């Protein structure tokens, strides 16, 4: 089993979108018995909340359903429970690095490091921006999800 956690600030825009996109890809490739997904926010601002309506709508237009997801906050135990912790931006990465038990830091990655062809480091926060931010976020997330799944296939599932 490979456990994957997507992390942003609020857990209502970027990380639930990433969870939904990656989960859909995993299902379509028939790997949902071996790869488990979740998402969380480094803040506690939206605990128990569904994803932002704009994120749900943008995902729905690409055939992705986020309606079952609910916000939760990251915790230190996530570094024991998940093999991959994927930060959407540097601020999330720094907050997770603070939380990581010693020896577990290698589980933490910038999500876009799995889409090097984009030449981007961060998935920008779409919460306060114009509506098209959600489309750009989805494009980045689709690319990094593909790269992450290829990486997991090559490293974790190749045995
Ligand atoms: P997310 O976006 O980190 O992608 O979920 C945000 C959602 C809410 C807030 C900030 C970012 N907020 O300030 O409440």
Coordinates of C-alpha atoms and ligand atoms in Angstrom, one line a residue:
X1 CA 0.0 0.0 0.0
X2 CA 1.2 3.5 -0.9
X3 CA -0.4 6.4 1.0
X4 CA -0.4 9.9 -0.5
X5 CA -1.4 13.2 1.3
X6 CA -1.9 16.5 -0.6
X7 CA -1.4 19.6 1.5
X8 CA -2.2 23.3 1.0
X9 CA -3.2 26.1 3.4
X10 CA -7.0 25.9 3.7
X11 CA -7.7 22.3 2.4
X12 CA -10.6 23.8 0.4
X13 CA -9.0 24.7 -3.0
X14 CA -5.7 23.2 -4.1
X15 CA -5.2 20.1 -2.0
X16 CA -8.8 18.7 -2.4
X17 CA -8.5 19.4 -6.1
X18 CA -5.2 17.4 -6.2
X19 CA -6.8 14.6 -4.2
X20 CA -9.7 14.4 -6.6
X21 CA -7.6 14.5 -9.8
X22 CA -5.1 12.0 -8.5
X23 CA -7.7 9.7 -7.1
X24 CA -9.5 9.7 -10.4
X25 CA -6.3 8.9 -12.2
X26 CA -5.5 6.0 -9.8
X27 CA -9.0 4.6 -10.3
X28 CA -8.8 4.8 -14.0
X29 CA -5.5 2.9 -13.9
X30 CA -7.0 0.2 -11.7
X31 CA -4.6 1.0 -8.8
X32 CA -7.2 2.1 -6.1
X33 CA -6.5 -1.1 -4.1
X34 CA -2.9 -0.2 -3.7
X35 CA -2.7 3.7 -3.6
X36 CA -4.7 5.6 -1.0
X37 CA -5.2 9.3 -1.0
X38 CA -6.1 12.1 1.4
X39 CA -5.7 15.9 1.7
X40 CA -5.2 18.3 4.6
X41 CA -4.5 22.0 5.3
X42 CA -1.7 23.4 7.4
X43 CA -4.2 25.9 8.9
X44 CA -7.2 24.9 10.9
X45 CA -9.5 27.4 9.2
X46 CA -11.8 25.1 7.3
X47 CA -12.0 21.9 9.4
X48 CA -15.0 19.9 8.4
X49 CA -15.8 22.2 5.4
X50 CA -16.4 20.9 1.8
X51 CA -14.2 22.2 -1.0
X52 CA -14.7 25.8 -2.2
X53 CA -17.6 25.9 -4.7
X54 CA -15.4 27.4 -7.4
X55 CA -12.9 24.4 -7.0
X56 CA -15.8 21.9 -7.1
X57 CA -17.3 23.5 -10.2
X58 CA -13.9 23.7 -12.1
X59 CA -13.2 20.0 -11.2
X60 CA -16.7 19.0 -12.2
X61 CA -16.2 20.5 -15.7
X62 CA -13.3 18.0 -16.1
X63 CA -15.4 15.1 -14.8
X64 CA -14.0 15.1 -11.3
X65 CA -16.3 15.0 -8.2
X66 CA -15.0 16.6 -5.0
X67 CA -18.3 16.6 -3.1
X68 CA -17.4 13.9 -0.6
X69 CA -14.2 15.7 0.6
X70 CA -14.0 17.6 4.0
X71 CA -11.3 19.8 5.4
X72 CA -8.9 18.7 8.1
X73 CA -5.6 20.0 9.5
X74 CA -2.2 18.4 9.1
X75 CA -0.7 16.6 12.1
X76 CA 2.7 15.1 12.9
X77 CA 1.3 11.6 12.7
X78 CA 0.7 12.2 9.0
X79 CA 4.4 11.6 8.5
X80 CA 3.9 8.1 9.9
X81 CA 0.6 7.4 8.0
X82 CA 1.6 8.7 4.6
X83 CA 4.6 7.8 2.3
X84 CA 4.2 11.0 0.3
X85 CA 3.3 14.4 1.7
X86 CA 2.9 16.8 -1.2
X87 CA 3.1 20.6 -0.5
X88 CA 1.4 23.0 -2.9
X89 CA 3.7 25.9 -2.1
X90 CA 6.8 26.9 -0.1
X91 CA 4.8 28.1 2.8
X92 CA 3.0 24.8 3.2
X93 CA 6.3 23.0 2.7
X94 CA 7.9 25.1 5.5
X95 CA 4.9 24.4 7.9
X96 CA 5.2 20.6 7.2
X97 CA 8.9 20.6 7.7
X98 CA 8.3 22.1 11.2
X99 CA 5.9 19.3 11.9
X100 CA 8.0 16.4 10.6
X101 CA 9.4 13.9 13.1
X102 CA 13.2 13.4 12.8
X103 CA 14.1 11.1 10.1
X104 CA 10.7 11.5 8.2
X105 CA 11.6 14.7 6.3
X106 CA 12.3 12.6 3.1
X107 CA 8.5 12.0 2.8
X108 CA 7.9 15.7 2.1
X109 CA 8.0 17.0 -1.5
X110 CA 6.9 20.0 -3.4
X111 CA 4.0 18.6 -5.5
X112 CA 5.2 20.3 -8.7
X113 CA 8.6 18.6 -8.5
X114 CA 6.7 15.8 -10.2
X115 CA 6.0 18.0 -13.2
X116 CA 9.5 19.4 -14.0
X117 CA 8.4 20.2 -17.6
X118 CA 6.3 23.1 -16.2
X119 CA 9.3 24.9 -14.7
X120 CA 7.2 26.0 -11.8
X121 CA 7.7 25.5 -8.1
X122 CA 4.4 26.4 -6.6
X123 CA 0.7 25.8 -7.2
X124 CA -0.6 29.4 -6.7
X125 CA -3.4 30.0 -4.1
X126 CA -6.5 30.7 -6.2
X127 CA -8.7 31.7 -3.2
X128 CA -8.5 35.4 -3.6
X129 CA -7.8 35.7 -7.3
X130 CA -9.9 35.8 -10.5
X131 CA -12.0 32.7 -11.4
X132 CA -9.6 31.4 -14.0
X133 CA -7.0 30.7 -11.3
X134 CA -8.9 27.5 -10.7
X135 CA -8.4 26.4 -14.3
X136 CA -4.6 27.0 -14.1
X137 CA -4.4 25.2 -10.9
X138 CA -6.2 22.2 -12.5
X139 CA -3.7 22.2 -15.4
X140 CA -0.7 22.1 -13.0
X141 CA -2.3 19.5 -10.8
X142 CA -3.1 17.2 -13.8
X143 CA 0.5 17.3 -14.9
X144 CA 2.0 16.7 -11.5
X145 CA -0.5 13.9 -10.8
X146 CA 0.6 12.1 -13.9
X147 CA 4.2 12.5 -12.9
X148 CA 3.6 11.4 -9.4
X149 CA 1.8 8.3 -10.5
X150 CA 4.6 7.4 -12.9
X151 CA 7.1 7.9 -10.1
X152 CA 5.1 5.7 -7.7
X153 CA 4.8 3.0 -10.4
X154 CA 8.6 3.1 -11.0
X155 CA 9.7 3.2 -7.3
X156 CA 7.0 1.8 -5.0
X157 CA 5.1 -0.6 -7.3
X158 CA 8.0 -2.0 -9.4
X159 CA 8.8 -4.6 -6.8
Ligands
LIG1 P1 -6.2 26.5 -0.4 O1 -6.8 28.0 -0.6 O2 -5.0 26.6 0.5 O3 -5.8 26.1 -1.8 O4 -7.3 25.7 0.2 C1 -7.1 28.8 0.5 C2 -8.4 28.7 1.1 C3 -8.7 29.5 2.1 C4 -7.9 30.5 2.6 C5 -6.6 30.6 2.0 C6 -6.3 29.8 1.0 N1 -8.3 31.3 3.6 O5 -7.6 32.3 3.9 O6 -9.3 31.1 4.3

